[in-house]
Amino acid sequence: MLSSLGLNTIDDLFADIPEEVKLKRPLNLPSGMSELEVKKHLAKLASQNGSADKYLTFLGAGVYDHYVPSVVNHILLRSEFYTAYTPYQAEMSQGVLQSIFEYQTMICELTGLDITNASMYDGGSALAEAALMAVNQTRRDKILVLATIHPEYRSVVKTYTWGPGITVVEAPRKNGTVDLEKLEELIDDKTAAVLVQQPNFFGQLEPVEEISRLIHAKKGLLVAAVDPISLGILKPPAEYGADIAVGDGQALGNGLAFGGPHLGFFAARKDLARRMPGRLVGLTTDRQGNRGFVLTLQAREQHIRREKATSNICSNQALNALAATVYLATVGKKGLKEIALQSLQKAHYAFERLIGEGYEPLFTGPFFKEFVVKVKNEEEITQKLLKHHILAGPGISRFYPELAPALMIAVTEKRTREEIDTLVEVMGGDR
């Protein structure tokens, strides 16, 4: 390079930089280490982190400690998958395209809806994209968001809709679910969609059939953000009239990983296909009649005129979606139902034990795997649990200060009776 430029030394490349601003001493960095020394050093640093293997995890609010079968990571770590990039050339990307197609098929079976895209970034962005899609489909400019939806999801929706000037109205809660009377008053001829979370942020089950009836009476759309594990036992969104179903797929074979990366799933009625964000993988046949996979639809601004794009999303979470696919294929329909049932039963066992110890529930409605109990001091009890290597929370004050102090507790199929009893025993003195 120096020879091509007619220079003699590296310093000649920086001749235009004034001498007075150049650093005239070595960088304040430690000396280099051998590979063995680096490995030991990094292991020492890593040991300072906690993990779900060292702590009893009752954390909820969108990230859950479900069991990940070992086969998931064995498939994910195959170089054909983890080094694969966007499948622009279908003839060269049949393996990746097929894995996405199988993912789409499974999400359709879970939600009961007709089509699924190749995945979104996470549950929050999927919900926001659904809001934009509803506005484009109905040509209305008002979105109703239930106040019981995850606050971070609601924040993402507001961010996405700010630029286009879409009106976002929060429908108030009554106890732990939506206030149906207030919701009915808010729905009008300008309402593009009602956004609901099932189960909601508090773990409570919303009256989705009634919500569906109210919004469809005004010819708006119903968008449901759902917990995929809950669909092992709860009605799929299509059965209560959801036009679009979204959610976060972290619970499907993706570890906690300090909160990411996740994947967002996005399903809809067939007639909404051309308004769907991201891309859609399809199945076809070649001239010889052989089965082949292709990118059927890519309505994003990388591929079509910007003003005609449905979204500016530039990728999909293919590796995370593959984890969800392998997970669902591994546990199967019966396994998913069993995981959901165990999560439900164990959560209710923990709830009943804590109520028996004198704790008061924040809400008393039906719930799936997550609930909230009142506490004297969120920080004190969280730290006390932490000293016993138990993770619970978060405290409700972070999201709903008017309901504080209270603690969220999520229970998955991984928790044993003994572990739940330990949680109750440690919390027992702080009711």
PDB file of N, CA and C in Angstrom, residues 239-335:
ATOM      1  N   GLU A 239     -59.228 -18.067  16.831  1.00  0.00           N
ATOM      2  CA  GLU A 239     -60.515 -18.549  17.334  1.00  0.00           C
ATOM      3  C   GLU A 239     -61.318 -17.459  18.019  1.00  0.00           C
ATOM      4  N   TYR A 240     -60.676 -16.405  18.491  1.00  0.00           N
ATOM      5  CA  TYR A 240     -61.454 -15.305  19.060  1.00  0.00           C
ATOM      6  C   TYR A 240     -61.435 -14.074  18.139  1.00  0.00           C
ATOM      7  N   GLY A 241     -61.101 -14.304  16.873  1.00  0.00           N
ATOM      8  CA  GLY A 241     -61.272 -13.269  15.868  1.00  0.00           C
ATOM      9  C   GLY A 241     -60.110 -12.340  15.643  1.00  0.00           C
ATOM     10  N   ALA A 242     -58.921 -12.667  16.150  1.00  0.00           N
ATOM     11  CA  ALA A 242     -57.769 -11.795  15.909  1.00  0.00           C
ATOM     12  C   ALA A 242     -57.442 -11.774  14.415  1.00  0.00           C
ATOM     13  N   ASP A 243     -57.256 -10.592  13.872  1.00  0.00           N
ATOM     14  CA  ASP A 243     -56.877 -10.445  12.470  1.00  0.00           C
ATOM     15  C   ASP A 243     -55.367 -10.561  12.305  1.00  0.00           C
ATOM     16  N   ILE A 244     -54.646 -10.132  13.323  1.00  0.00           N
ATOM     17  CA  ILE A 244     -53.187 -10.205  13.344  1.00  0.00           C
ATOM     18  C   ILE A 244     -52.770 -10.718  14.723  1.00  0.00           C
ATOM     19  N   ALA A 245     -51.839 -11.642  14.758  1.00  0.00           N
ATOM     20  CA  ALA A 245     -51.305 -12.141  16.026  1.00  0.00           C
ATOM     21  C   ALA A 245     -49.793 -11.986  16.014  1.00  0.00           C
ATOM     22  N   VAL A 246     -49.265 -11.415  17.072  1.00  0.00           N
ATOM     23  CA  VAL A 246     -47.823 -11.213  17.189  1.00  0.00           C
ATOM     24  C   VAL A 246     -47.374 -11.723  18.563  1.00  0.00           C
ATOM     25  N   GLY A 247     -46.086 -11.689  18.769  1.00  0.00           N
ATOM     26  CA  GLY A 247     -45.577 -12.085  20.081  1.00  0.00           C
ATOM     27  C   GLY A 247     -44.075 -12.210  20.062  1.00  0.00           C
ATOM     28  N   ASP A 248     -43.522 -12.508  21.213  1.00  0.00           N
ATOM     29  CA  ASP A 248     -42.082 -12.693  21.356  1.00  0.00           C
ATOM     30  C   ASP A 248     -41.791 -14.183  21.456  1.00  0.00           C
ATOM     31  N   GLY A 249     -40.855 -14.653  20.633  1.00  0.00           N
ATOM     32  CA  GLY A 249     -40.552 -16.077  20.596  1.00  0.00           C
ATOM     33  C   GLY A 249     -39.418 -16.507  21.500  1.00  0.00           C
ATOM     34  N   GLN A 250     -38.995 -15.644  22.431  1.00  0.00           N
ATOM     35  CA  GLN A 250     -37.883 -16.019  23.318  1.00  0.00           C
ATOM     36  C   GLN A 250     -38.158 -17.311  24.053  1.00  0.00           C
ATOM     37  N   ALA A 251     -39.385 -17.519  24.465  1.00  0.00           N
ATOM     38  CA  ALA A 251     -39.730 -18.716  25.248  1.00  0.00           C
ATOM     39  C   ALA A 251     -39.595 -20.001  24.440  1.00  0.00           C
ATOM     40  N   LEU A 252     -39.525 -19.870  23.129  1.00  0.00           N
ATOM     41  CA  LEU A 252     -39.441 -21.042  22.255  1.00  0.00           C
ATOM     42  C   LEU A 252     -37.989 -21.381  21.941  1.00  0.00           C
ATOM     43  N   GLY A 253     -37.297 -21.972  22.889  1.00  0.00           N
ATOM     44  CA  GLY A 253     -35.957 -22.465  22.627  1.00  0.00           C
ATOM     45  C   GLY A 253     -34.849 -21.448  22.634  1.00  0.00           C
ATOM     46  N   ASN A 254     -35.139 -20.220  23.032  1.00  0.00           N
ATOM     47  CA  ASN A 254     -34.108 -19.184  23.128  1.00  0.00           C
ATOM     48  C   ASN A 254     -33.839 -18.877  24.596  1.00  0.00           C
ATOM     49  N   GLY A 255     -32.588 -18.888  24.994  1.00  0.00           N
ATOM     50  CA  GLY A 255     -32.235 -18.684  26.388  1.00  0.00           C
ATOM     51  C   GLY A 255     -32.471 -17.259  26.857  1.00  0.00           C
ATOM     52  N   LEU A 256     -32.198 -17.013  28.143  1.00  0.00           N
ATOM     53  CA  LEU A 256     -32.402 -15.680  28.711  1.00  0.00           C
ATOM     54  C   LEU A 256     -31.421 -14.673  28.120  1.00  0.00           C
ATOM     55  N   ALA A 257     -30.138 -15.035  28.083  1.00  0.00           N
ATOM     56  CA  ALA A 257     -29.111 -14.257  27.373  1.00  0.00           C
ATOM     57  C   ALA A 257     -29.122 -12.772  27.696  1.00  0.00           C
ATOM     58  N   PHE A 258     -29.299 -12.425  28.974  1.00  0.00           N
ATOM     59  CA  PHE A 258     -29.287 -11.019  29.396  1.00  0.00           C
ATOM     60  C   PHE A 258     -30.321 -10.177  28.640  1.00  0.00           C
ATOM     61  N   GLY A 259     -31.400 -10.822  28.208  1.00  0.00           N
ATOM     62  CA  GLY A 259     -32.482 -10.073  27.571  1.00  0.00           C
ATOM     63  C   GLY A 259     -32.451 -10.014  26.060  1.00  0.00           C
ATOM     64  N   GLY A 260     -31.625 -10.784  25.405  1.00  0.00           N
ATOM     65  CA  GLY A 260     -31.625 -10.767  23.944  1.00  0.00           C
ATOM     66  C   GLY A 260     -30.479 -11.571  23.371  1.00  0.00           C
ATOM     67  N   PRO A 261     -30.486 -11.809  22.041  1.00  0.00           N
ATOM     68  CA  PRO A 261     -31.515 -11.378  21.090  1.00  0.00           C
ATOM     69  C   PRO A 261     -32.764 -12.246  21.160  1.00  0.00           C
ATOM     70  N   HIS A 262     -33.873 -11.689  20.680  1.00  0.00           N
ATOM     71  CA  HIS A 262     -35.136 -12.405  20.636  1.00  0.00           C
ATOM     72  C   HIS A 262     -35.579 -12.566  19.184  1.00  0.00           C
ATOM     73  N   LEU A 263     -36.798 -13.022  19.010  1.00  0.00           N
ATOM     74  CA  LEU A 263     -37.435 -12.947  17.704  1.00  0.00           C
ATOM     75  C   LEU A 263     -38.888 -12.564  17.920  1.00  0.00           C
ATOM     76  N   GLY A 264     -39.433 -11.822  16.986  1.00  0.00           N
ATOM     77  CA  GLY A 264     -40.845 -11.499  17.035  1.00  0.00           C
ATOM     78  C   GLY A 264     -41.570 -12.305  15.976  1.00  0.00           C
ATOM     79  N   PHE A 265     -42.673 -12.942  16.340  1.00  0.00           N
ATOM     80  CA  PHE A 265     -43.450 -13.637  15.308  1.00  0.00           C
ATOM     81  C   PHE A 265     -44.644 -12.777  14.919  1.00  0.00           C
ATOM     82  N   PHE A 266     -45.084 -12.959  13.684  1.00  0.00           N
ATOM     83  CA  PHE A 266     -46.103 -12.080  13.096  1.00  0.00           C
ATOM     84  C   PHE A 266     -46.959 -12.918  12.154  1.00  0.00           C
ATOM     85  N   ALA A 267     -48.226 -13.105  12.519  1.00  0.00           N
ATOM     86  CA  ALA A 267     -49.154 -13.895  11.708  1.00  0.00           C
ATOM     87  C   ALA A 267     -50.395 -13.072  11.404  1.00  0.00           C
ATOM     88  N   ALA A 268     -51.043 -13.386  10.289  1.00  0.00           N
ATOM     89  CA  ALA A 268     -52.213 -12.602   9.886  1.00  0.00           C
ATOM     90  C   ALA A 268     -53.125 -13.415   8.975  1.00  0.00           C
ATOM     91  N   ARG A 269     -54.298 -12.845   8.701  1.00  0.00           N
ATOM     92  CA  ARG A 269     -55.201 -13.428   7.719  1.00  0.00           C
ATOM     93  C   ARG A 269     -54.570 -13.372   6.331  1.00  0.00           C
ATOM     94  N   LYS A 270     -54.953 -14.289   5.480  1.00  0.00           N
ATOM     95  CA  LYS A 270     -54.362 -14.383   4.146  1.00  0.00           C
ATOM     96  C   LYS A 270     -54.556 -13.112   3.335  1.00  0.00           C
ATOM     97  N   ASP A 271     -55.711 -12.471   3.485  1.00  0.00           N
ATOM     98  CA  ASP A 271     -55.984 -11.281   2.666  1.00  0.00           C
ATOM     99  C   ASP A 271     -55.130 -10.080   3.057  1.00  0.00           C
ATOM    100  N   LEU A 272     -54.385 -10.209   4.167  1.00  0.00           N
ATOM    101  CA  LEU A 272     -53.499  -9.120   4.596  1.00  0.00           C
ATOM    102  C   LEU A 272     -52.051  -9.339   4.148  1.00  0.00           C
ATOM    103  N   ALA A 273     -51.817 -10.371   3.365  1.00  0.00           N
ATOM    104  CA  ALA A 273     -50.453 -10.788   3.027  1.00  0.00           C
ATOM    105  C   ALA A 273     -49.622  -9.659   2.424  1.00  0.00           C
ATOM    106  N   ARG A 274     -50.192  -8.910   1.500  1.00  0.00           N
ATOM    107  CA  ARG A 274     -49.403  -7.903   0.797  1.00  0.00           C
ATOM    108  C   ARG A 274     -49.120  -6.664   1.640  1.00  0.00           C
ATOM    109  N   ARG A 275     -49.717  -6.594   2.794  1.00  0.00           N
ATOM    110  CA  ARG A 275     -49.412  -5.490   3.714  1.00  0.00           C
ATOM    111  C   ARG A 275     -48.490  -5.945   4.846  1.00  0.00           C
ATOM    112  N   MET A 276     -48.078  -7.195   4.794  1.00  0.00           N
ATOM    113  CA  MET A 276     -47.251  -7.736   5.867  1.00  0.00           C
ATOM    114  C   MET A 276     -45.820  -7.209   5.770  1.00  0.00           C
ATOM    115  N   PRO A 277     -45.218  -6.804   6.889  1.00  0.00           N
ATOM    116  CA  PRO A 277     -43.835  -6.327   6.864  1.00  0.00           C
ATOM    117  C   PRO A 277     -42.844  -7.479   6.709  1.00  0.00           C
ATOM    118  N   GLY A 278     -41.615  -7.120   6.343  1.00  0.00           N
ATOM    119  CA  GLY A 278     -40.567  -8.130   6.248  1.00  0.00           C
ATOM    120  C   GLY A 278     -40.691  -8.958   4.994  1.00  0.00           C
ATOM    121  N   ARG A 279     -40.503 -10.259   5.127  1.00  0.00           N
ATOM    122  CA  ARG A 279     -40.551 -11.117   3.951  1.00  0.00           C
ATOM    123  C   ARG A 279     -41.218 -12.442   4.265  1.00  0.00           C
ATOM    124  N   LEU A 280     -41.637 -13.106   3.195  1.00  0.00           N
ATOM    125  CA  LEU A 280     -42.410 -14.337   3.318  1.00  0.00           C
ATOM    126  C   LEU A 280     -41.769 -15.402   2.436  1.00  0.00           C
ATOM    127  N   VAL A 281     -41.448 -16.539   3.022  1.00  0.00           N
ATOM    128  CA  VAL A 281     -40.865 -17.653   2.270  1.00  0.00           C
ATOM    129  C   VAL A 281     -41.985 -18.568   1.801  1.00  0.00           C
ATOM    130  N   GLY A 282     -41.917 -18.965   0.533  1.00  0.00           N
ATOM    131  CA  GLY A 282     -42.954 -19.829  -0.020  1.00  0.00           C
ATOM    132  C   GLY A 282     -42.384 -21.107  -0.600  1.00  0.00           C
ATOM    133  N   LEU A 283     -43.278 -22.044  -0.895  1.00  0.00           N
ATOM    134  CA  LEU A 283     -42.924 -23.347  -1.462  1.00  0.00           C
ATOM    135  C   LEU A 283     -43.421 -23.402  -2.898  1.00  0.00           C
ATOM    136  N   THR A 284     -42.570 -23.876  -3.818  1.00  0.00           N
ATOM    137  CA  THR A 284     -42.958 -23.973  -5.217  1.00  0.00           C
ATOM    138  C   THR A 284     -42.322 -25.221  -5.826  1.00  0.00           C
ATOM    139  N   THR A 285     -42.424 -25.363  -7.135  1.00  0.00           N
ATOM    140  CA  THR A 285     -41.755 -26.458  -7.846  1.00  0.00           C
ATOM    141  C   THR A 285     -40.996 -25.880  -9.025  1.00  0.00           C
ATOM    142  N   ASP A 286     -39.887 -26.519  -9.374  1.00  0.00           N
ATOM    143  CA  ASP A 286     -39.118 -26.051 -10.531  1.00  0.00           C
ATOM    144  C   ASP A 286     -39.630 -26.718 -11.807  1.00  0.00           C
ATOM    145  N   ARG A 287     -38.929 -26.502 -12.913  1.00  0.00           N
ATOM    146  CA  ARG A 287     -39.393 -27.032 -14.197  1.00  0.00           C
ATOM    147  C   ARG A 287     -39.430 -28.555 -14.236  1.00  0.00           C
ATOM    148  N   GLN A 288     -38.591 -29.172 -13.413  1.00  0.00           N
ATOM    149  CA  GLN A 288     -38.561 -30.630 -13.359  1.00  0.00           C
ATOM    150  C   GLN A 288     -39.555 -31.196 -12.330  1.00  0.00           C
ATOM    151  N   GLY A 289     -40.305 -30.284 -11.696  1.00  0.00           N
ATOM    152  CA  GLY A 289     -41.290 -30.746 -10.726  1.00  0.00           C
ATOM    153  C   GLY A 289     -40.734 -30.978  -9.334  1.00  0.00           C
ATOM    154  N   ASN A 290     -39.480 -30.577  -9.104  1.00  0.00           N
ATOM    155  CA  ASN A 290     -38.870 -30.737  -7.786  1.00  0.00           C
ATOM    156  C   ASN A 290     -39.323 -29.623  -6.849  1.00  0.00           C
ATOM    157  N   ARG A 291     -39.494 -29.977  -5.582  1.00  0.00           N
ATOM    158  CA  ARG A 291     -39.888 -28.988  -4.585  1.00  0.00           C
ATOM    159  C   ARG A 291     -38.768 -27.970  -4.369  1.00  0.00           C
ATOM    160  N   GLY A 292     -39.128 -26.706  -4.230  1.00  0.00           N
ATOM    161  CA  GLY A 292     -38.131 -25.672  -3.985  1.00  0.00           C
ATOM    162  C   GLY A 292     -38.710 -24.556  -3.140  1.00  0.00           C
ATOM    163  N   PHE A 293     -37.841 -23.827  -2.463  1.00  0.00           N
ATOM    164  CA  PHE A 293     -38.265 -22.739  -1.577  1.00  0.00           C
ATOM    165  C   PHE A 293     -37.767 -21.411  -2.131  1.00  0.00           C
ATOM    166  N   VAL A 294     -38.599 -20.393  -2.024  1.00  0.00           N
ATOM    167  CA  VAL A 294     -38.271 -19.080  -2.587  1.00  0.00           C
ATOM    168  C   VAL A 294     -38.734 -17.983  -1.641  1.00  0.00           C
ATOM    169  N   LEU A 295     -38.181 -16.781  -1.829  1.00  0.00           N
ATOM    170  CA  LEU A 295     -38.696 -15.610  -1.129  1.00  0.00           C
ATOM    171  C   LEU A 295     -39.880 -15.095  -1.942  1.00  0.00           C
ATOM    172  N   THR A 296     -41.074 -15.439  -1.472  1.00  0.00           N
ATOM    173  CA  THR A 296     -42.290 -15.131  -2.219  1.00  0.00           C
ATOM    174  C   THR A 296     -42.621 -13.653  -2.189  1.00  0.00           C
ATOM    175  N   LEU A 297     -42.437 -13.030  -1.044  1.00  0.00           N
ATOM    176  CA  LEU A 297     -42.842 -11.646  -0.879  1.00  0.00           C
ATOM    177  C   LEU A 297     -41.799 -10.890  -0.064  1.00  0.00           C
ATOM    178  N   GLN A 298     -41.363  -9.742  -0.593  1.00  0.00           N
ATOM    179  CA  GLN A 298     -40.407  -8.899   0.124  1.00  0.00           C
ATOM    180  C   GLN A 298     -40.844  -7.448  -0.029  1.00  0.00           C
ATOM    181  N   ALA A 299     -41.884  -7.095   0.698  1.00  0.00           N
ATOM    182  CA  ALA A 299     -42.442  -5.734   0.570  1.00  0.00           C
ATOM    183  C   ALA A 299     -41.722  -4.757   1.482  1.00  0.00           C
ATOM    184  N   ARG A 300     -40.399  -4.691   1.345  1.00  0.00           N
ATOM    185  CA  ARG A 300     -39.608  -3.786   2.173  1.00  0.00           C
ATOM    186  C   ARG A 300     -38.781  -2.871   1.289  1.00  0.00           C
ATOM    187  N   GLU A 301     -38.319  -1.785   1.858  1.00  0.00           N
ATOM    188  CA  GLU A 301     -37.745  -0.727   1.030  1.00  0.00           C
ATOM    189  C   GLU A 301     -36.406  -1.096   0.400  1.00  0.00           C
ATOM    190  N   GLN A 302     -35.783  -2.190   0.823  1.00  0.00           N
ATOM    191  CA  GLN A 302     -34.563  -2.632   0.154  1.00  0.00           C
ATOM    192  C   GLN A 302     -34.860  -3.158  -1.253  1.00  0.00           C
ATOM    193  N   HIS A 303     -36.096  -3.603  -1.452  1.00  0.00           N
ATOM    194  CA  HIS A 303     -36.412  -4.294  -2.696  1.00  0.00           C
ATOM    195  C   HIS A 303     -37.411  -3.574  -3.594  1.00  0.00           C
ATOM    196  N   ILE A 304     -38.210  -2.689  -3.029  1.00  0.00           N
ATOM    197  CA  ILE A 304     -39.192  -1.972  -3.832  1.00  0.00           C
ATOM    198  C   ILE A 304     -39.094  -0.478  -3.539  1.00  0.00           C
ATOM    199  N   ARG A 305     -39.841   0.323  -4.274  1.00  0.00           N
ATOM    200  CA  ARG A 305     -39.807   1.760  -4.043  1.00  0.00           C
ATOM    201  C   ARG A 305     -40.173   2.090  -2.606  1.00  0.00           C
ATOM    202  N   ARG A 306     -39.421   2.995  -2.047  1.00  0.00           N
ATOM    203  CA  ARG A 306     -39.565   3.294  -0.623  1.00  0.00           C
ATOM    204  C   ARG A 306     -40.998   3.650  -0.247  1.00  0.00           C
ATOM    205  N   GLU A 307     -41.660   4.444  -1.085  1.00  0.00           N
ATOM    206  CA  GLU A 307     -43.018   4.883  -0.746  1.00  0.00           C
ATOM    207  C   GLU A 307     -44.032   3.739  -0.804  1.00  0.00           C
ATOM    208  N   LYS A 308     -43.658   2.637  -1.436  1.00  0.00           N
ATOM    209  CA  LYS A 308     -44.560   1.491  -1.529  1.00  0.00           C
ATOM    210  C   LYS A 308     -44.232   0.412  -0.490  1.00  0.00           C
ATOM    211  N   ALA A 309     -43.148   0.591   0.245  1.00  0.00           N
ATOM    212  CA  ALA A 309     -42.746  -0.415   1.229  1.00  0.00           C
ATOM    213  C   ALA A 309     -43.728  -0.460   2.404  1.00  0.00           C
ATOM    214  N   THR A 310     -43.948  -1.664   2.907  1.00  0.00           N
ATOM    215  CA  THR A 310     -44.816  -1.803   4.083  1.00  0.00           C
ATOM    216  C   THR A 310     -44.066  -1.487   5.359  1.00  0.00           C
ATOM    217  N   SER A 311     -42.728  -1.569   5.317  1.00  0.00           N
ATOM    218  CA  SER A 311     -41.926  -1.385   6.528  1.00  0.00           C
ATOM    219  C   SER A 311     -40.488  -1.126   6.131  1.00  0.00           C
ATOM    220  N   ASN A 312     -39.710  -0.555   7.042  1.00  0.00           N
ATOM    221  CA  ASN A 312     -38.285  -0.387   6.769  1.00  0.00           C
ATOM    222  C   ASN A 312     -37.463  -1.446   7.501  1.00  0.00           C
ATOM    223  N   ILE A 313     -38.112  -2.502   8.005  1.00  0.00           N
ATOM    224  CA  ILE A 313     -37.361  -3.579   8.655  1.00  0.00           C
ATOM    225  C   ILE A 313     -36.434  -4.210   7.622  1.00  0.00           C
ATOM    226  N   CYS A 314     -35.184  -4.376   7.968  1.00  0.00           N
ATOM    227  CA  CYS A 314     -34.175  -4.785   6.988  1.00  0.00           C
ATOM    228  C   CYS A 314     -33.677  -6.212   7.170  1.00  0.00           C
ATOM    229  N   SER A 315     -34.237  -6.927   8.091  1.00  0.00           N
ATOM    230  CA  SER A 315     -33.739  -8.288   8.310  1.00  0.00           C
ATOM    231  C   SER A 315     -34.815  -9.086   9.024  1.00  0.00           C
ATOM    232  N   ASN A 316     -34.467 -10.310   9.362  1.00  0.00           N
ATOM    233  CA  ASN A 316     -35.310 -11.123  10.226  1.00  0.00           C
ATOM    234  C   ASN A 316     -34.384 -11.913  11.149  1.00  0.00           C
ATOM    235  N   GLN A 317     -34.927 -12.414  12.225  1.00  0.00           N
ATOM    236  CA  GLN A 317     -34.097 -13.109  13.212  1.00  0.00           C
ATOM    237  C   GLN A 317     -34.033 -14.598  12.884  1.00  0.00           C
ATOM    238  N   ALA A 318     -33.393 -14.929  11.765  1.00  0.00           N
ATOM    239  CA  ALA A 318     -33.453 -16.292  11.234  1.00  0.00           C
ATOM    240  C   ALA A 318     -32.888 -17.336  12.195  1.00  0.00           C
ATOM    241  N   LEU A 319     -31.781 -17.015  12.859  1.00  0.00           N
ATOM    242  CA  LEU A 319     -31.178 -18.004  13.747  1.00  0.00           C
ATOM    243  C   LEU A 319     -32.053 -18.244  14.976  1.00  0.00           C
ATOM    244  N   ASN A 320     -32.625 -17.172  15.519  1.00  0.00           N
ATOM    245  CA  ASN A 320     -33.544 -17.309  16.652  1.00  0.00           C
ATOM    246  C   ASN A 320     -34.822 -18.022  16.232  1.00  0.00           C
ATOM    247  N   ALA A 321     -35.284 -17.727  15.020  1.00  0.00           N
ATOM    248  CA  ALA A 321     -36.466 -18.407  14.500  1.00  0.00           C
ATOM    249  C   ALA A 321     -36.180 -19.891  14.296  1.00  0.00           C
ATOM    250  N   LEU A 322     -34.967 -20.215  13.893  1.00  0.00           N
ATOM    251  CA  LEU A 322     -34.590 -21.620  13.761  1.00  0.00           C
ATOM    252  C   LEU A 322     -34.630 -22.318  15.120  1.00  0.00           C
ATOM    253  N   ALA A 323     -34.159 -21.614  16.151  1.00  0.00           N
ATOM    254  CA  ALA A 323     -34.231 -22.183  17.504  1.00  0.00           C
ATOM    255  C   ALA A 323     -35.681 -22.490  17.873  1.00  0.00           C
ATOM    256  N   ALA A 324     -36.585 -21.569  17.555  1.00  0.00           N
ATOM    257  CA  ALA A 324     -38.008 -21.786  17.836  1.00  0.00           C
ATOM    258  C   ALA A 324     -38.539 -22.975  17.051  1.00  0.00           C
ATOM    259  N   THR A 325     -38.090 -23.116  15.806  1.00  0.00           N
ATOM    260  CA  THR A 325     -38.543 -24.222  14.961  1.00  0.00           C
ATOM    261  C   THR A 325     -38.093 -25.564  15.515  1.00  0.00           C
ATOM    262  N   VAL A 326     -36.805 -25.645  15.879  1.00  0.00           N
ATOM    263  CA  VAL A 326     -36.275 -26.898  16.432  1.00  0.00           C
ATOM    264  C   VAL A 326     -36.963 -27.211  17.760  1.00  0.00           C
ATOM    265  N   TYR A 327     -37.177 -26.183  18.574  1.00  0.00           N
ATOM    266  CA  TYR A 327     -37.850 -26.364  19.860  1.00  0.00           C
ATOM    267  C   TYR A 327     -39.245 -26.941  19.666  1.00  0.00           C
ATOM    268  N   LEU A 328     -40.031 -26.327  18.786  1.00  0.00           N
ATOM    269  CA  LEU A 328     -41.414 -26.777  18.577  1.00  0.00           C
ATOM    270  C   LEU A 328     -41.447 -28.171  17.961  1.00  0.00           C
ATOM    271  N   ALA A 329     -40.502 -28.460  17.053  1.00  0.00           N
ATOM    272  CA  ALA A 329     -40.438 -29.797  16.463  1.00  0.00           C
ATOM    273  C   ALA A 329     -40.057 -30.843  17.506  1.00  0.00           C
ATOM    274  N   THR A 330     -39.231 -30.428  18.464  1.00  0.00           N
ATOM    275  CA  THR A 330     -38.764 -31.352  19.506  1.00  0.00           C
ATOM    276  C   THR A 330     -39.854 -31.652  20.532  1.00  0.00           C
ATOM    277  N   VAL A 331     -40.503 -30.622  21.049  1.00  0.00           N
ATOM    278  CA  VAL A 331     -41.500 -30.849  22.104  1.00  0.00           C
ATOM    279  C   VAL A 331     -42.829 -31.330  21.520  1.00  0.00           C
ATOM    280  N   GLY A 332     -43.141 -30.938  20.288  1.00  0.00           N
ATOM    281  CA  GLY A 332     -44.384 -31.370  19.665  1.00  0.00           C
ATOM    282  C   GLY A 332     -45.620 -30.774  20.319  1.00  0.00           C
ATOM    283  N   LYS A 333     -46.785 -31.137  19.773  1.00  0.00           N
ATOM    284  CA  LYS A 333     -48.040 -30.587  20.286  1.00  0.00           C
ATOM    285  C   LYS A 333     -48.296 -31.017  21.724  1.00  0.00           C
ATOM    286  N   LYS A 334     -48.081 -32.309  22.002  1.00  0.00           N
ATOM    287  CA  LYS A 334     -48.319 -32.812  23.361  1.00  0.00           C
ATOM    288  C   LYS A 334     -47.331 -32.202  24.349  1.00  0.00           C
ATOM    289  N   GLY A 335     -46.085 -32.057  23.911  1.00  0.00           N
ATOM    290  CA  GLY A 335     -45.074 -31.487  24.789  1.00  0.00           C
ATOM    291  C   GLY A 335     -45.353 -30.036  25.120  1.00  0.00           C
TER     292      GLY A 335
END
